[in-house]
Short mmCIF file of C-alpha atoms and ligand atoms in Angstrom, two decimals:
data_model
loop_
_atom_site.label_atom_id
_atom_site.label_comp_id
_atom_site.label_asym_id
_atom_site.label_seq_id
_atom_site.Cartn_x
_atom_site.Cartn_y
_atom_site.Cartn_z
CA UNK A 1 -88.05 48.04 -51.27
CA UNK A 2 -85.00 49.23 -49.60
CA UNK A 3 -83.80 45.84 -49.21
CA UNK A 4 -83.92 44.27 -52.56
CA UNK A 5 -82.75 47.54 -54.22
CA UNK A 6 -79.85 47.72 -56.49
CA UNK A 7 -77.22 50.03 -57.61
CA UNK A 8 -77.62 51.52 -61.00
CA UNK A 9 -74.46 49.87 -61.89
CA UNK A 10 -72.05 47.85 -60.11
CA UNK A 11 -69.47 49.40 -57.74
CA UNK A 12 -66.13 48.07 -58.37
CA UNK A 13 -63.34 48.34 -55.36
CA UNK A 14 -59.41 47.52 -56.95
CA UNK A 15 -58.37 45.29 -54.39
CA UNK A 16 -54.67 43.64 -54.18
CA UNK A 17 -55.59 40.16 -53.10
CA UNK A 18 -58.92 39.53 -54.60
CA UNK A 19 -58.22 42.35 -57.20
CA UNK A 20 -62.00 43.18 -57.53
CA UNK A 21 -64.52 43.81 -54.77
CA UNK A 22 -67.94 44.19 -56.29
CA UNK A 23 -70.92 46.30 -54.68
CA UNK A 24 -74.19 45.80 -56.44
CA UNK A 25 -76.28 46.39 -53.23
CA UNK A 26 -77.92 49.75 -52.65
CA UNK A 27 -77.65 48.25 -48.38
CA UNK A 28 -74.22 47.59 -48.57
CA UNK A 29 -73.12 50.48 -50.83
CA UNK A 30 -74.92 52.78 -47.93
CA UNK A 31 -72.93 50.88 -44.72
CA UNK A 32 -69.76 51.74 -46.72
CA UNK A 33 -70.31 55.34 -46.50
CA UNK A 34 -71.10 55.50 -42.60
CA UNK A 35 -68.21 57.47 -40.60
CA UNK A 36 -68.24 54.24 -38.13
CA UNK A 37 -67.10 51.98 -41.17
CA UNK A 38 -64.91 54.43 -42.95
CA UNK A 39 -63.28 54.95 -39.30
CA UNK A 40 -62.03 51.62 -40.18
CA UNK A 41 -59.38 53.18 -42.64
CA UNK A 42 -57.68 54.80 -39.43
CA UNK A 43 -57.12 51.68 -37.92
CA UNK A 44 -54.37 48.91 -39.13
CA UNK A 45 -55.33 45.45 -39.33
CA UNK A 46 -52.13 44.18 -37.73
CA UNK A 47 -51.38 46.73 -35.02
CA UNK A 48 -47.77 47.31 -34.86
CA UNK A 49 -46.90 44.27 -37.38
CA UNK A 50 -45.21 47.03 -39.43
CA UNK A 51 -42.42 47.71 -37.22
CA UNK A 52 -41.35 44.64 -38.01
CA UNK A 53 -42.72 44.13 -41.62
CA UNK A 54 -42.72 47.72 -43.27
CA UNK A 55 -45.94 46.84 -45.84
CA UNK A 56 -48.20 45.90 -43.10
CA UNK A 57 -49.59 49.55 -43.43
CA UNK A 58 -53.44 48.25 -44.55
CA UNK A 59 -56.31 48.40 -42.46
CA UNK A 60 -59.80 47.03 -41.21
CA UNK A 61 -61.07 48.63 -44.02
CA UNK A 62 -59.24 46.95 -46.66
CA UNK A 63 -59.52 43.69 -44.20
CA UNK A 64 -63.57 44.39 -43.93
CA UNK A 65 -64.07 44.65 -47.76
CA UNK A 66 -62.03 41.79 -48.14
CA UNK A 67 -64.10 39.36 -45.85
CA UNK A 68 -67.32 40.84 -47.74
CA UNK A 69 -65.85 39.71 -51.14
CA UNK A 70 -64.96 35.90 -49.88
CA UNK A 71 -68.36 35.64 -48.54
CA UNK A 72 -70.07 37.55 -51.78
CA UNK A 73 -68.39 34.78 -53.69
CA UNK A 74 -68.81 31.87 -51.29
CA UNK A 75 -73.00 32.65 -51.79
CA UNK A 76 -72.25 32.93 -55.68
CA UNK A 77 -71.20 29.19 -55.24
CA UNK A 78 -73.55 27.89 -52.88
CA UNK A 79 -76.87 29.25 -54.75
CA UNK A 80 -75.92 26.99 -57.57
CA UNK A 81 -76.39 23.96 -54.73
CA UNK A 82 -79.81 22.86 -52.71
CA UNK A 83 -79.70 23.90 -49.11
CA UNK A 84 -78.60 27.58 -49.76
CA UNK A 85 -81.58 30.19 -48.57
CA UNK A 86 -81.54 33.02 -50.48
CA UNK A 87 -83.24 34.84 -47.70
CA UNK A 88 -79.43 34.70 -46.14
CA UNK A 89 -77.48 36.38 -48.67
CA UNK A 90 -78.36 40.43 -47.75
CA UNK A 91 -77.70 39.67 -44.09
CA UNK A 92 -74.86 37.52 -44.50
CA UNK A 93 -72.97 39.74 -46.60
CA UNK A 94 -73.80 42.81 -44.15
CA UNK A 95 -72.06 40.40 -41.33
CA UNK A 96 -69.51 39.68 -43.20
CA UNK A 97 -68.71 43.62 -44.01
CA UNK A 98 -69.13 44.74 -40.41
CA UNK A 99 -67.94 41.96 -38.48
CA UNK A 100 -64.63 44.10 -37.10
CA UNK A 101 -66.48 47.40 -36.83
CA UNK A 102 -65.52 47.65 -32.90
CA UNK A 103 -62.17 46.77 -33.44
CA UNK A 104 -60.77 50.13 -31.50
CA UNK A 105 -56.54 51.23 -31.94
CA UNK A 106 -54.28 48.98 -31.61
CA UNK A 107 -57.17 46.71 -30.12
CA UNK A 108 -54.54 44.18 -28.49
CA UNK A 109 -52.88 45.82 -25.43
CA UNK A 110 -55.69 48.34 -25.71
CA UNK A 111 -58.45 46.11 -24.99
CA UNK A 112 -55.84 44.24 -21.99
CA UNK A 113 -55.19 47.58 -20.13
CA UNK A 114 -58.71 49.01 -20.42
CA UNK A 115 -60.51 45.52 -19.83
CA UNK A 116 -62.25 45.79 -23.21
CA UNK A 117 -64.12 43.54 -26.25
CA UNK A 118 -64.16 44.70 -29.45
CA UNK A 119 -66.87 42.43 -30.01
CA UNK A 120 -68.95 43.84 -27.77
CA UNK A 121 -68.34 47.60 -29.37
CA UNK A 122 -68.80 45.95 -32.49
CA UNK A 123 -72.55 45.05 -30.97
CA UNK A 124 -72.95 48.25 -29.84
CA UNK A 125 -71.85 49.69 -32.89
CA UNK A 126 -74.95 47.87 -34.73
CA UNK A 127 -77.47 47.73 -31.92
CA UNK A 128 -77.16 51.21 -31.02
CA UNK A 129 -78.15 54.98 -32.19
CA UNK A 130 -75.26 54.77 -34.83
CA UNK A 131 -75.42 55.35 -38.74
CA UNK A 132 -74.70 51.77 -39.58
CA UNK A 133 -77.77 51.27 -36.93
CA UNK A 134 -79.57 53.60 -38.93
CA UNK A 135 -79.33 52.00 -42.65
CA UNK A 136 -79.89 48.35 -41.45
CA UNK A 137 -83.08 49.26 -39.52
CA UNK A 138 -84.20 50.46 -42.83
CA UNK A 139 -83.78 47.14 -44.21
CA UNK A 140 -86.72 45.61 -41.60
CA UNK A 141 -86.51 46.64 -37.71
CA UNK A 142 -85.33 43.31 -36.24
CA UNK A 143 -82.52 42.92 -39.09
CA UNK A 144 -79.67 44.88 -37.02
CA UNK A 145 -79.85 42.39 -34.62
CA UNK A 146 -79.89 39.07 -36.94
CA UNK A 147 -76.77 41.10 -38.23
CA UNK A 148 -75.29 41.05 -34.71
CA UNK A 149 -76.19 37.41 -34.13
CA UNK A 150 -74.72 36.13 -36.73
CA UNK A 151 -71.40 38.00 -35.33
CA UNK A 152 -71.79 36.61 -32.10
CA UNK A 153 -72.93 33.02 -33.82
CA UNK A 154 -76.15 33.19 -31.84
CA UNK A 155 -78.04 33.19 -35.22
CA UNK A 156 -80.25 30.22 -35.74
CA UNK A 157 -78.82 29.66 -39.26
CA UNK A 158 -75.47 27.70 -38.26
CA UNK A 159 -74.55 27.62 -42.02
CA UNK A 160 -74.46 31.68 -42.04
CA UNK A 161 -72.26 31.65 -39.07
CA UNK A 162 -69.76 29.39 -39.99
CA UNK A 163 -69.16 31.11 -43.50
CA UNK A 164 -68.37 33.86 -41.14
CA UNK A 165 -66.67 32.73 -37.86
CA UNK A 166 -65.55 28.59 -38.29
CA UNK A 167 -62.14 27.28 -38.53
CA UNK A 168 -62.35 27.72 -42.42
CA UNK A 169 -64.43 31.05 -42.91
CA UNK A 170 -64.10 34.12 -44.46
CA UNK A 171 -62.76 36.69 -42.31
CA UNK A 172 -59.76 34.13 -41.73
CA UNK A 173 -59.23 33.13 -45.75
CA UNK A 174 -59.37 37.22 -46.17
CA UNK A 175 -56.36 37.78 -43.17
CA UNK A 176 -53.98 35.25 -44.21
CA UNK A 177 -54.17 36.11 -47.78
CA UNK A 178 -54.09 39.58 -47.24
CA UNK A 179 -51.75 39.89 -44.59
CA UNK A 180 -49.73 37.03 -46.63
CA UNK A 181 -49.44 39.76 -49.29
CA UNK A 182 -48.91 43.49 -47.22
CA UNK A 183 -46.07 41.73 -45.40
CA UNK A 184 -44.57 40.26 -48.08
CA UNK A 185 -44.13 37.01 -46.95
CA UNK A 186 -44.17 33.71 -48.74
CA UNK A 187 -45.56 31.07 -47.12
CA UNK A 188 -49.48 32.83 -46.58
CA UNK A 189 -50.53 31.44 -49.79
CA UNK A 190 -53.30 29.11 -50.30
CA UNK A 191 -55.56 28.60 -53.24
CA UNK A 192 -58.95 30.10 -52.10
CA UNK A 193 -60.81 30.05 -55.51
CA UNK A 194 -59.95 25.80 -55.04
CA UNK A 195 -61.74 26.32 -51.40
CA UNK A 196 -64.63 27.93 -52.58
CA UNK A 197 -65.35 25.90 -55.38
CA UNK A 198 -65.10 22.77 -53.30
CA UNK A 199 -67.59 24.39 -50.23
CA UNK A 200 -70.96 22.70 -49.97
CA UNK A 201 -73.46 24.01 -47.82
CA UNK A 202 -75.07 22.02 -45.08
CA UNK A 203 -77.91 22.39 -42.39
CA UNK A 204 -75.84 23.58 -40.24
CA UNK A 205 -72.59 24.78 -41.49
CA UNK A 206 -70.18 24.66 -44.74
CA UNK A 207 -68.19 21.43 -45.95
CA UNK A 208 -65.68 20.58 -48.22
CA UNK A 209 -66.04 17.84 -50.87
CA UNK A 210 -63.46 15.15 -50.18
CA UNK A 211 -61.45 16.46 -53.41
CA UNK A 212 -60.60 19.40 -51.95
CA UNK A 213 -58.77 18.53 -49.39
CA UNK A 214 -54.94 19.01 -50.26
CA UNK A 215 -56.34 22.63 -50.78
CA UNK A 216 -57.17 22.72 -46.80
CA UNK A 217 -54.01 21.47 -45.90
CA UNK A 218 -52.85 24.06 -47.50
CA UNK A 219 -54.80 26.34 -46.03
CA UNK A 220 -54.22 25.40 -42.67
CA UNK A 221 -50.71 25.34 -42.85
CA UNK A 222 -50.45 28.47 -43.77
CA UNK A 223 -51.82 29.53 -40.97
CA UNK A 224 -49.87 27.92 -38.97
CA UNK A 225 -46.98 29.10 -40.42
CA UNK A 226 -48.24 33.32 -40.41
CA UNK A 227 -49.14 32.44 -36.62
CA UNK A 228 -45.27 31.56 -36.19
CA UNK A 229 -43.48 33.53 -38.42
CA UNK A 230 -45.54 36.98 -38.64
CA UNK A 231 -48.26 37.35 -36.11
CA UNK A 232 -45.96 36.58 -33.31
CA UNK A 233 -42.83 37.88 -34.35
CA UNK A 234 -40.92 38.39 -31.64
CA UNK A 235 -39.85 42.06 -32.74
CA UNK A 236 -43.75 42.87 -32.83
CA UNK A 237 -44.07 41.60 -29.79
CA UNK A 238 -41.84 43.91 -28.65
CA UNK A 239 -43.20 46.48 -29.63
CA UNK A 240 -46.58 45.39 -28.60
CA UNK A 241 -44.90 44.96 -24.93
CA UNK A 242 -43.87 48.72 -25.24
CA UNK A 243 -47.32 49.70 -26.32
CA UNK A 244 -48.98 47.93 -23.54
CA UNK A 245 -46.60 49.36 -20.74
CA UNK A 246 -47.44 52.95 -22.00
CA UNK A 247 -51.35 52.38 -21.24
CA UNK A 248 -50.33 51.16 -17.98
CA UNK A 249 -48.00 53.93 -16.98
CA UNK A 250 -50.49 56.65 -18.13
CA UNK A 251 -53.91 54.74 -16.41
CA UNK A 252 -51.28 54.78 -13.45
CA UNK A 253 -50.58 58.04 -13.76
CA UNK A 254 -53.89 59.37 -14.36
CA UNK A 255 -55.32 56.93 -11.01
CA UNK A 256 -52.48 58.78 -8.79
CA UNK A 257 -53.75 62.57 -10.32
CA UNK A 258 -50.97 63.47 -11.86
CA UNK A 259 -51.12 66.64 -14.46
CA UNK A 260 -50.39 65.78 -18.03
CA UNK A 261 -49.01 68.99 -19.67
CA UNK A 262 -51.65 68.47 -22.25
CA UNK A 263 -54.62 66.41 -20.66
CA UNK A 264 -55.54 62.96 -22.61
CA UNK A 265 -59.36 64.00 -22.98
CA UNK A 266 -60.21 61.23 -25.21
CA UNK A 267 -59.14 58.48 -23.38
CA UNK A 268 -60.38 60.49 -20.23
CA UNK A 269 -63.87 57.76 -19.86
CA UNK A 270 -61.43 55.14 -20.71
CA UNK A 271 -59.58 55.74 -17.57
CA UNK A 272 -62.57 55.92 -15.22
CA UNK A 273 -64.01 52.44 -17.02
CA UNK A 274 -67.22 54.34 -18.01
CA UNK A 275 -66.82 53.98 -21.97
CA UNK A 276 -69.58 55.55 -24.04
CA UNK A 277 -70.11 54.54 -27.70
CA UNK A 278 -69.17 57.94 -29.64
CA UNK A 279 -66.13 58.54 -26.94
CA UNK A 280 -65.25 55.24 -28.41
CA UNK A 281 -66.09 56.03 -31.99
CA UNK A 282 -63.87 59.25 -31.64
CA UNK A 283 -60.95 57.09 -31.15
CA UNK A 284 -58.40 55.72 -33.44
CA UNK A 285 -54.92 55.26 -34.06
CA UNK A 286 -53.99 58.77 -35.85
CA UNK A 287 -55.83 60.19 -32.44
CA UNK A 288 -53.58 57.90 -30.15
CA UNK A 289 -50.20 58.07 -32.01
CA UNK A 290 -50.77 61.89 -31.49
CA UNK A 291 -50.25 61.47 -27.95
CA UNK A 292 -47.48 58.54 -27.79
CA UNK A 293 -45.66 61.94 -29.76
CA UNK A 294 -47.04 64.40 -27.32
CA UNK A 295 -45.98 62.31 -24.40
CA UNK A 296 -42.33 62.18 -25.39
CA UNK A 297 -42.05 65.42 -23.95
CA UNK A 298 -44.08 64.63 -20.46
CA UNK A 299 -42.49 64.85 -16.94
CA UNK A 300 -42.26 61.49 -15.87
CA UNK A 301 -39.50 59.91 -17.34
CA UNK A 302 -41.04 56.39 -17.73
CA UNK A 303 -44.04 57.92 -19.88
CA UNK A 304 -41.39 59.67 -21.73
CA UNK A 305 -39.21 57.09 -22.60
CA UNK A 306 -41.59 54.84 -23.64
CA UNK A 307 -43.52 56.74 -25.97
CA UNK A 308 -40.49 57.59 -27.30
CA UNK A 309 -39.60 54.12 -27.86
CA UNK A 310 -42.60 53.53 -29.71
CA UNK A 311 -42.56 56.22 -31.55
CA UNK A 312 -38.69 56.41 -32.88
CA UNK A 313 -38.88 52.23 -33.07
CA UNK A 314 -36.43 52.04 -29.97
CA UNK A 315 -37.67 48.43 -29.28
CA UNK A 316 -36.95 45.92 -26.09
CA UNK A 317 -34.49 43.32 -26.70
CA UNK A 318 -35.96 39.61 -25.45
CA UNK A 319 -34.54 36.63 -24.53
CA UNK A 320 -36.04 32.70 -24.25
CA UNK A 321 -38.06 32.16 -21.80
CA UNK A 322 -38.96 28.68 -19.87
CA UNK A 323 -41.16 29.28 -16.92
CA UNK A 324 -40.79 25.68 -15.36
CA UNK A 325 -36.78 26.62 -15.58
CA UNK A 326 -36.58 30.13 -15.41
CA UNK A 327 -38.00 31.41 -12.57
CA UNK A 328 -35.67 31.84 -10.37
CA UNK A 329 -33.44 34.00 -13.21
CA UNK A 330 -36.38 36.23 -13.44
CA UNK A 331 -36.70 37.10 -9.97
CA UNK A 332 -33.03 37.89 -9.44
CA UNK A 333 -33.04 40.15 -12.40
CA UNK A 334 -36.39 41.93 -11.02
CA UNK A 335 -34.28 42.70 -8.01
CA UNK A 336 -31.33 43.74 -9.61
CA UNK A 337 -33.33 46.05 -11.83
CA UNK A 338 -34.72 47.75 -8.89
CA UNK A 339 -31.57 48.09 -7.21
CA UNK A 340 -29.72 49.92 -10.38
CA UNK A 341 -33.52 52.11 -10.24
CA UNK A 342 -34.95 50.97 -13.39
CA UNK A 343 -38.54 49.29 -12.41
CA UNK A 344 -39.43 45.81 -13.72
CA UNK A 345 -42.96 46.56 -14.09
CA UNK A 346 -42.08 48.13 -16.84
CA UNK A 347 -38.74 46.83 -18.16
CA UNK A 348 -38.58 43.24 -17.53
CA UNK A 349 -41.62 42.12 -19.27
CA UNK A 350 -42.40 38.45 -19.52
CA UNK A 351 -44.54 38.02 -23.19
CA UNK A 352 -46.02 34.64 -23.94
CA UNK A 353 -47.95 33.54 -26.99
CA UNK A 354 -49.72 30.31 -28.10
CA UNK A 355 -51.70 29.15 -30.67
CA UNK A 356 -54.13 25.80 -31.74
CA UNK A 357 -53.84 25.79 -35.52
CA UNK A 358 -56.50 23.06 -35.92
CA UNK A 359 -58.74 21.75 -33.54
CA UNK A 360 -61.25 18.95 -33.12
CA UNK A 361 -64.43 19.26 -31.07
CA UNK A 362 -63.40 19.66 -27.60
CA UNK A 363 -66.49 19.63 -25.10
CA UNK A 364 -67.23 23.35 -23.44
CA UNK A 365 -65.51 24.65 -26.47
CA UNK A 366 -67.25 26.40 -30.07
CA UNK A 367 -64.64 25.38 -32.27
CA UNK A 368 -66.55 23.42 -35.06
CA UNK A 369 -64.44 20.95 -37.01
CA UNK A 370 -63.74 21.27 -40.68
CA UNK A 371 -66.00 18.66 -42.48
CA UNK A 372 -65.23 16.56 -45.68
CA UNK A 373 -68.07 15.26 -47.61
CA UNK A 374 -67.37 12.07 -48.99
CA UNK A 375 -68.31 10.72 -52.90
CA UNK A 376 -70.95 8.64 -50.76
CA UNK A 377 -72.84 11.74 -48.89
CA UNK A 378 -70.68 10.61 -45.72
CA UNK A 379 -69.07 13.13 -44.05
CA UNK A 380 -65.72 12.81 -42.36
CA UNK A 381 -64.12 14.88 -39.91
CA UNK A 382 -60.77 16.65 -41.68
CA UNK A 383 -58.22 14.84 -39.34
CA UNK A 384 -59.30 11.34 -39.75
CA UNK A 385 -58.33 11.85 -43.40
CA UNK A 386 -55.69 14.21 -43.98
CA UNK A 387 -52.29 12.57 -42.65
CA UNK A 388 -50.76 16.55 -42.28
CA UNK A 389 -53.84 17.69 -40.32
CA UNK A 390 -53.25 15.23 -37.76
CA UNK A 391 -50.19 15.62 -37.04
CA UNK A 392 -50.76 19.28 -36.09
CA UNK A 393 -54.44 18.68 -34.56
CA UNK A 394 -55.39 19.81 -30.96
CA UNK A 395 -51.24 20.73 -30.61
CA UNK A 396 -50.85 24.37 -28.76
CA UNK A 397 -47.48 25.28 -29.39
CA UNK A 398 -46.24 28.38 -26.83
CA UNK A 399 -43.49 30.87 -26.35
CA UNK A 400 -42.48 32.68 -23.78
CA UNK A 401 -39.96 35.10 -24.07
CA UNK A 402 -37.98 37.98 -21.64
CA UNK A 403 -38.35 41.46 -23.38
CA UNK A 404 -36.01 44.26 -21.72
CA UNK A 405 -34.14 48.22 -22.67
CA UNK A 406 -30.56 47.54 -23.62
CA UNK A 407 -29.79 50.98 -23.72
CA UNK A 408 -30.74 51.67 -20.21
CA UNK A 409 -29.22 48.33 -19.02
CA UNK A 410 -25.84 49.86 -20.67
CA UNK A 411 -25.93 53.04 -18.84
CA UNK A 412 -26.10 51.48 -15.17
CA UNK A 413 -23.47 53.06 -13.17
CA UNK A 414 -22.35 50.52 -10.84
CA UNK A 415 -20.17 48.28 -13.46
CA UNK A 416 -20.36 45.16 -11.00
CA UNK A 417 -24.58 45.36 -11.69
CA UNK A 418 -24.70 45.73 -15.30
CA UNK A 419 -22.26 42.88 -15.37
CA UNK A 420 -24.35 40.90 -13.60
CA UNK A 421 -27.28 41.38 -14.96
CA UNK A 422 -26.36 41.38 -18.65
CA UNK A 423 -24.33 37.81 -17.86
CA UNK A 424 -27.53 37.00 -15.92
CA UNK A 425 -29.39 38.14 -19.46
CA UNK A 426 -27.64 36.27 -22.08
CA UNK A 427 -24.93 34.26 -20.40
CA UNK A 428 -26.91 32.10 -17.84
NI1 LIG B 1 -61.71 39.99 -39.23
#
């Protein structure tokens, strides 16, 4: 049976962070070798991270095999303890390998300028007349879509979902470690093999035995910390900022008709919001960084400048921002910027970012609570024991900051403008 079948011998990946990644299944072998999942490779797992941290060159790929591995091992664990249904394991670990599959080029001001979900392409993806459809409908008809719901945690097996999508599940264990390791940073580290050896499955989701818990802490601070000092790096930001205004300015341009010297065909049903699966399939980020270098050379100089920003690393400067304070600043700096003929739609861009390392239960919200299991059976919510989880819990810490072209601010004619604004900028 297609499902049960095994590889002659075990397929061995060399990975950096987990340094194996072992295949034994005939089912996953066969998803790895689909064009949507090697597309993956053409995609980087942290968008334009590498502007500002040169090693963060890896992709989904890497990412996706990655997040298969944790959960390979997490099963390894939990068959050893009652409660585990070996019925899960195939499916899970097909979840766990596909569970960014619609993740399209750099999928964060992508998604925001073309009103898009990766989640919902990575539905499609599996639901659909697609390859990876293909070799899980072999498995048993209805088993592409347990594969989906346990992506969108729909699944009725709670336990599956939360090895996949909880606030201590694979796919995040796999990021921090792994982007922990391609930037170069320090402070991503955690001691996963401690996690998983400490994981207890439940009805309906994964715990931690009570000893485990300093390795949690752990784990959770470091994700604080790669929220703060790598994912939102102000410099990536920027260039994030640039990336976003480019999408803008050619949906804008392509809304108004104007003639691109060589039309943007791919991202043609993007435009008109009528986005077929393969015309999504077909698009990734050697296809888009093709025309960020193509557009250098367009007519219309804001297209033109910034893809040539993004594309020579010409980034935005940025400033603090406080919205309850700054308001007013803002405005007279839009106004200024129009008067010296450089439009703030595009070059005074306000960027916030936020993030809820831990969180309790919060009514309305999915965000399931890290369990401990206590020597009695008891289990206590993570918080109510660990001193340095509390002190972060259910706190959203934001950041707002001013991003805007030195270079053009320098070459304003009128000296009494570019005075004012660049005192305005850093001196007010
Ligand atoms: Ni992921």
């Amino acid at each position: 049976m297609y499902k049960n079948k095994q590889l002659d011998e075990v397929k061995v990946f060399k990975d950096p962070v987990h340094r194996y990644v072992r295949v034994s299944d005939q089912v996953i072998w066969d998803l790895i070798a689909t064009p949507e999942f090697q597309r993956l490779r053409r995609i980087k797992q942290l968008g334009t991270t590498y502007l500002t941290f040169h090693g963060a060159e890896h992709s989904r790929f890497n990412h996706s095999l990655g997040v298969y591995e944790i959960v390979r091992r997490m099963i390894n664990k939990m068959e050893s303890h009652e409660g585990w249904n070996k019925e899960e394991r195939l499916v899970s670990l097909c979840a766990a390998l596909l569970h960014d599959l619609g993740h399209g080029p750099f999928s964060h001001s992508f998604e925001k300028v073309f009103s898009l979900d990766h989640e919902h392409f990575t539905k499609k993806i599996i639901l659909e007349d697609t390859n990876v459809h293909a070799v899980l409908s072999r498995v048993e008809p209805d088993f592409p879509i347990k594969v989906a719901q346990i992506i969108d945690k729909s699944y009725v097996d709670k336990l599956v979902v939360s090895m996949i999508s909880s606030q201590i599940d694979a796919d995040r264990m796999d990021y921090l470690l792994r982007d922990a390791y391609y930037t170069g940073v320090s402070y991503g580290q955690f001691d996963m093999e401690r996690i998983l050896r400490v994981m207890r499955p439940t009805e309906d989701q994964v715990v931690i035995k009570s000893t485990g818990m300093h390795a949690v802490e752990d784990y959770i601070m470091s994700r604080y910390q790669m929220y703060w000092q790598v994912y939102f790096h102000p410099v990536t930001r920027s260039a994030e900022v640039i990336l976003t205004k480019i999408f803008h300015r050619v949906k804008h341009l392509y809304e108004k008709g104007y003639q691109f010297k060589m039309n943007p065909t791919p991202l043609l049903s993007f435009f008109r919001g009528e986005v077929k699966i393969n015309d999504y399939l077909q698009l990734d980020e050697s296809v888009i960084n093709y025309y960020f270098q193509q557009w250098q050379h367009e007519d219309d100089e804001v297209l033109r400048d910034l893809s040539s920003r993004f594309v020579n690393r010409i980034l935005f400067k940025y400033i603090e921002f406080k919205p309850e304070k700054h308001m007013d600043k803002y405005e007279t700096l839009q106004n200024l910027f129009r008067e010296a003929g450089i439009d703030p739609d595009y070059y005074l861009v306000i960027d916030s970012s936020s993030d809820l390392p831990y969180d309790v239960y919060r009514a309305g919200e999915e965000r399931i609570p890290i369990y401990l299991q206590m020597p009695s059976g008891e289990e206590k919510e993570l918080s109510t024991h660990s001193v340095i989880v509390e002190a972060i819990t259910g706190k959203t810490r934001e950041d707002h900051k001013i991003y805007f072209p030195i270079e053009k601010i320098k070459m304003i004619q009128d000296t009494k403008r570019k005075d004012e604004i660049i005192e305005l900028l850093y001196y007010r």
